[in-house]
Coordinates of C-alpha atoms in Angstrom, one line a residue:
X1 CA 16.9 9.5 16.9
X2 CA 13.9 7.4 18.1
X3 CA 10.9 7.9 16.1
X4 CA 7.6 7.4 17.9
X5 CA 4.7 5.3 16.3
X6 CA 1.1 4.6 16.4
X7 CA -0.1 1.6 14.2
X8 CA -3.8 1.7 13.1
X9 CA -5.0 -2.0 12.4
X10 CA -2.9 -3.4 14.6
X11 CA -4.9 -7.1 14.8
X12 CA -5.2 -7.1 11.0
X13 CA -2.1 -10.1 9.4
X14 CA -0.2 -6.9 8.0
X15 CA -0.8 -4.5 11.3
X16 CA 0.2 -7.4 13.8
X17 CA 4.1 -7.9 11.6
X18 CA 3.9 -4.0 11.9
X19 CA 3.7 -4.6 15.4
X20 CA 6.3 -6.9 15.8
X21 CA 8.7 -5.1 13.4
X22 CA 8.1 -1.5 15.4
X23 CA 8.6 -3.3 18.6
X24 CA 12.0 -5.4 17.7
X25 CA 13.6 -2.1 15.4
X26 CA 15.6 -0.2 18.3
X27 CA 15.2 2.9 16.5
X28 CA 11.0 2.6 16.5
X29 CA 9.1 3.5 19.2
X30 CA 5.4 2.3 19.6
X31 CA 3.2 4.7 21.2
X32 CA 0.0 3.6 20.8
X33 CA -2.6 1.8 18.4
X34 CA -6.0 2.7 16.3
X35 CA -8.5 -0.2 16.1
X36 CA -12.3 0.2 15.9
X37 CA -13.0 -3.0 18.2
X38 CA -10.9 -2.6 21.6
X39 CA -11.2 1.3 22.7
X40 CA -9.9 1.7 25.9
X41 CA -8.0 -1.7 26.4
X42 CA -3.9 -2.7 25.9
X43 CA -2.2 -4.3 23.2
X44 CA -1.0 -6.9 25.3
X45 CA -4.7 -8.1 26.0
X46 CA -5.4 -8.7 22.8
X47 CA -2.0 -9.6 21.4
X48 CA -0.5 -12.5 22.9
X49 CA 3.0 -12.1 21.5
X50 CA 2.8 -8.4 23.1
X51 CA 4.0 -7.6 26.4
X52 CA 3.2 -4.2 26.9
X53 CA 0.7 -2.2 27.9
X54 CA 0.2 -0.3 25.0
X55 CA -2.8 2.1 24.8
X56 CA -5.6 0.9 22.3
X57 CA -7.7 3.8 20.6
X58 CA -11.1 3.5 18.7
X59 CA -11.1 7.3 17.9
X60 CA -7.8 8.8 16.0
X61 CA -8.6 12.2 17.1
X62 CA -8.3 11.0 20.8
X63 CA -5.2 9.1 20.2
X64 CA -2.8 12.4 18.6
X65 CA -4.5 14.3 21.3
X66 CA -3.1 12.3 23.9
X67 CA 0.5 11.1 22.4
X68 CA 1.3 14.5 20.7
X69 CA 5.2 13.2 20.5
X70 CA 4.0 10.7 17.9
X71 CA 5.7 11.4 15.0
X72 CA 4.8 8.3 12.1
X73 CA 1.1 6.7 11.7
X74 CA 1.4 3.6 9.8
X75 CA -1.7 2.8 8.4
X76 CA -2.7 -0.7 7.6
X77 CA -6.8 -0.6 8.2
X78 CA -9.1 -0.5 5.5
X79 CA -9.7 2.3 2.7
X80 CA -12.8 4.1 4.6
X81 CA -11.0 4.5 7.6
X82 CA -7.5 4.8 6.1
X83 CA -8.5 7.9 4.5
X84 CA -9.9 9.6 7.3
X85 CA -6.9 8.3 9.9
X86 CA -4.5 10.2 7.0
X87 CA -6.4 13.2 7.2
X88 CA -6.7 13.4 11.1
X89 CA -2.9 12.5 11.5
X90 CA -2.0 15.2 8.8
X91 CA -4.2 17.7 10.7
X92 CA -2.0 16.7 13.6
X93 CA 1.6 17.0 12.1
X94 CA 1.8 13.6 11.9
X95 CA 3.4 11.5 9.1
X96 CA 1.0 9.1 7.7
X97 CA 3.1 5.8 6.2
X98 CA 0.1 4.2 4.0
X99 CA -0.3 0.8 3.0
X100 CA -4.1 0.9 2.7
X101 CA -5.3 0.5 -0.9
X102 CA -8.3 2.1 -2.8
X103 CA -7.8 5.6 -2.6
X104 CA -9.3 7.3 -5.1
X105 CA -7.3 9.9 -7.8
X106 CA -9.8 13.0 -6.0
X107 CA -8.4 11.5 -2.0
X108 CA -4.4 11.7 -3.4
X109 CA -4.3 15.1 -4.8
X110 CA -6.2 16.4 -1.4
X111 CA -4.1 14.3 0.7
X112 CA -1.1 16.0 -1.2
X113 CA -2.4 19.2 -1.0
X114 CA -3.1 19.2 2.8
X115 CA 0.6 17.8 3.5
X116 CA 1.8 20.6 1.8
X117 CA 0.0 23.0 3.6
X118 CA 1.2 20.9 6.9
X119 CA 4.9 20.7 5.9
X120 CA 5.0 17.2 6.7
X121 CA 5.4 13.3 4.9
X122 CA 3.3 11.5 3.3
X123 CA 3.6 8.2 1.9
X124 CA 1.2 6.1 0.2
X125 CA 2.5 2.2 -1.1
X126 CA 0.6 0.1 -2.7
X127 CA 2.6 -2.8 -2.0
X128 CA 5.7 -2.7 0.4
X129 CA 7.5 -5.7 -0.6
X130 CA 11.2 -4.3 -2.7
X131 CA 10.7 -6.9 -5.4
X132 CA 7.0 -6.4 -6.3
X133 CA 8.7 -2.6 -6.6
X134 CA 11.4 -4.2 -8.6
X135 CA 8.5 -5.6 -10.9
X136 CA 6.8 -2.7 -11.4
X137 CA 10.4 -0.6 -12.5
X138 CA 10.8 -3.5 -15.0
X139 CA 7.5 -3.9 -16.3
X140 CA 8.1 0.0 -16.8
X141 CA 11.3 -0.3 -19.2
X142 CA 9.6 -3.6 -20.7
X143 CA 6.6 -1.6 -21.9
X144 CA 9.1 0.8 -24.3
X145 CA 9.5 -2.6 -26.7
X146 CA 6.4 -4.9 -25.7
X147 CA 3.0 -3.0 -25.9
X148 CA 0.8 -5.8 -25.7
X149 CA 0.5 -6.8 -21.7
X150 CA -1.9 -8.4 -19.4
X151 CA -1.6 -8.0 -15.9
X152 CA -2.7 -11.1 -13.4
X153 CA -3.3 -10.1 -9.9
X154 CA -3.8 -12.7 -7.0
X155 CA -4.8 -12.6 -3.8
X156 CA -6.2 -13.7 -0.2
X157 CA -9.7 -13.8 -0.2
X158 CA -10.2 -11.4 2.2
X159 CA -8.8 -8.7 0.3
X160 CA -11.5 -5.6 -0.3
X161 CA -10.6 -4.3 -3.5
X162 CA -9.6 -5.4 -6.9
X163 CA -7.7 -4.7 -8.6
X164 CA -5.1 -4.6 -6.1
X165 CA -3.0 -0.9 -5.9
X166 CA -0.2 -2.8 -6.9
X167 CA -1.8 -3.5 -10.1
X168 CA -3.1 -0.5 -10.9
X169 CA -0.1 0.7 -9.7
X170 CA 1.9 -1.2 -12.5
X171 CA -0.4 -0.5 -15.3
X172 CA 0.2 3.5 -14.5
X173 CA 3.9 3.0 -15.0
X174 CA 3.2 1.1 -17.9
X175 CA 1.4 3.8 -19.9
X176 CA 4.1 6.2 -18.9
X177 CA 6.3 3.9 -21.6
X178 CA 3.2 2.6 -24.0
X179 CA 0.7 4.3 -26.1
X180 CA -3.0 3.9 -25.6
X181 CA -3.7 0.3 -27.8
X182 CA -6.9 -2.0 -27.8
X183 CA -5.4 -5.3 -27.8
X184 CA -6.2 -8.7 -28.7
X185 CA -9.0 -9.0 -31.8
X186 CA -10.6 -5.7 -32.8
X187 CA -14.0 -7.7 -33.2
X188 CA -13.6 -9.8 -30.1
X189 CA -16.6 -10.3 -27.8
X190 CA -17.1 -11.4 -24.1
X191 CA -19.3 -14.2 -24.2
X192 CA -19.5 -13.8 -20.1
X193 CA -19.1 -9.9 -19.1
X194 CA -15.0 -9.7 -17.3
X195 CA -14.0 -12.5 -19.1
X196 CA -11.0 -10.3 -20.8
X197 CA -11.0 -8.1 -17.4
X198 CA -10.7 -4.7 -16.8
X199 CA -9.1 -2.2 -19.2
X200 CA -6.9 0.3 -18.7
X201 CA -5.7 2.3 -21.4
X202 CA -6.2 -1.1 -23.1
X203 CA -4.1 -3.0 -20.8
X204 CA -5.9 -6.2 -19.1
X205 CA -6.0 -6.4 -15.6
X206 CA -7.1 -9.7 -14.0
X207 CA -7.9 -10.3 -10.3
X208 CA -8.1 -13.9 -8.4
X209 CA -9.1 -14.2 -4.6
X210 CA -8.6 -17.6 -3.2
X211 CA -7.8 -18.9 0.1
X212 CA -4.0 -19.8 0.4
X213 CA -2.7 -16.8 -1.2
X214 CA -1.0 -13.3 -0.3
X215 CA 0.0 -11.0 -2.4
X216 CA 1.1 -12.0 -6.1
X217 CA 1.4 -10.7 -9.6
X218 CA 2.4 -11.6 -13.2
X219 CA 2.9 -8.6 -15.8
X220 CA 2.8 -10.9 -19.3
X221 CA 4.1 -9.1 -22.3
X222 CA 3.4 -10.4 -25.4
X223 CA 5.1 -10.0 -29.5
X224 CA 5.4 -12.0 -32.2
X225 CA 7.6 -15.3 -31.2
X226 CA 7.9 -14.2 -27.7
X227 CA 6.2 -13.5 -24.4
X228 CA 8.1 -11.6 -21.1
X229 CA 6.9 -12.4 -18.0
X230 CA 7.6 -10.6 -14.8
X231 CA 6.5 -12.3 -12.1
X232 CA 6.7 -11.5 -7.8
X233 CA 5.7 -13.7 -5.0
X234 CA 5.0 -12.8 -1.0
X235 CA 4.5 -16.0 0.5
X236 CA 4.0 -13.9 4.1
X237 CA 3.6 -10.5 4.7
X238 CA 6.9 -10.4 6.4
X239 CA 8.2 -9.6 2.8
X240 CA 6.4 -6.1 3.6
X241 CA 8.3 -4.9 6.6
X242 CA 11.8 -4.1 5.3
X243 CA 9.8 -1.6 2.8
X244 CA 7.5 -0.1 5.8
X245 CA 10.7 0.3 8.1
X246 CA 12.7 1.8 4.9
X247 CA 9.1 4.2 4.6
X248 CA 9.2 4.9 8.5
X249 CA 12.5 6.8 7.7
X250 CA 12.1 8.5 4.7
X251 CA 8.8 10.0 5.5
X252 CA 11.0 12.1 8.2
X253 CA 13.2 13.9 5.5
X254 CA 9.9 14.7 3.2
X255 CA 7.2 17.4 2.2
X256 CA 4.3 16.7 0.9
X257 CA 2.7 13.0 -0.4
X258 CA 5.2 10.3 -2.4
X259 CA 3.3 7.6 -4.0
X260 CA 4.7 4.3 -4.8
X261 CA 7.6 2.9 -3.3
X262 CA 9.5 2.8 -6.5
X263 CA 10.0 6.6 -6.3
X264 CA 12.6 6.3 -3.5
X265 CA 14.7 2.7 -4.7

């Protein structure tokens, strides 16, 4: 079965693999692409590894309208317009594969709630890449013995939000296992404000944003004469696609919204 796909940011480092994994997967079809800058124009004209003529649209609405066998959105823009794109494509039966970040707790249960009502999939991964997932399970089973943890977080510069979904992500599965615990000194102080980071149910999360980095994380678990440290790497983002293509197909066979990539490995 060929299953028909519009990518929205497809000029973005993540959108452009999308666009090279949809095009070279002979199961993948790409229909058309969302982009705020080039309404009206092909991907091929602003895409040099592109030869196609594939039709660029500013407005999402427009886009469904006009390619109503689409069947997958994968989403890869930012969070404002992520959020609405997910809406519009649920409204129009289509299956929104996520890898925008920032959603907010209020934005998941309504996205949930309307793919429900629409009897269609809808996934929404913080990170794509197997082994950051792979962390996240292990820094899961970790937190049943080791409930003092810090969470390190690094990124590209250019990266909107911190802390990243991943590490939020992470910390989430991490209370599932550990108690609620203020850690480090109970009369510590910051003597310049974020110097511990943010909290979470006590656990530290840390966020770096330099040039020269992709995506990369350290869960540090700490007890008496030992430390655990579960680290993952992406050196480029074609770590991601495996996880999108594995999200393409599974977002088929599903009602309503799955969250975190771990829920299907």
């Amino acid at each position: 079965m060929t299953i028909n796909i519009v990518i929205a940011g497809p000029r973005g480092k993540m959108g452009s693999e999308a666009v090279k994994m949809v095009m070279n997967e002979p199961d993948f079809r790409l229909v058309a692409c969302i982009d705020h800058k080039n309404n009206g124009k092909t991907l091929d004209t602003i895409l040099p590894e592109v030869d196609r003529a594939i039709p660029i649209y500013e407005d999402a609405q427009a886009c469904f309208q006009n390619h109503k066998n689409t069947d997958v959105l994968i989403e890869l823009s930012v969070p404002a317009a992520g959020y609405k794109h997910t809406k519009t494509a649920l409204e129009h039966k289509v299956r929104p594969v996520v890898g925008t970040t920032g959603f907010t707790e209020t934005q998941l249960k309504e996205v949930d709630a309307f793919a429900q009502q629409q009897n269609v999939g809808c996934m929404i991964i913080p990170n794509f890449a197997v082994g950051a997932v792979l962390m996240m399970k292990f820094a899961k089973m970790a937190a049943a013995y080791f409930p003092d943890v810090d969470i390190i977080e690094k990124h590209h510069d250019q990266k909107l939000d911190a802390p990243s979904g991943t590490a939020i992500k992470t910390a989430e599965l991490i209370r599932e296992n550990r108690q609620s615990k203020k850690q480090g000194h109970p009369e510590e102080k910051e003597t310049i404000p974020g110097a511990r980071g943010a909290d979470l149910d006590g656990i530290k999360l840390h966020s770096v944003r330099l040039p020269g980095l992709v995506a990369h994380q350290e869960v540090i678990f700490g007890s008496p004469g030992q430390t655990l440290t579960i680290k993952h790497d992406s050196m480029n983002r074609a770590s991601f696609m495996d996880g999108i293509k594995l999200c393409v197909n599974r977002v088929m066979e599903i009602k309503g919204l799955i969250y975190g990539l771990e829920t299907i490995l």
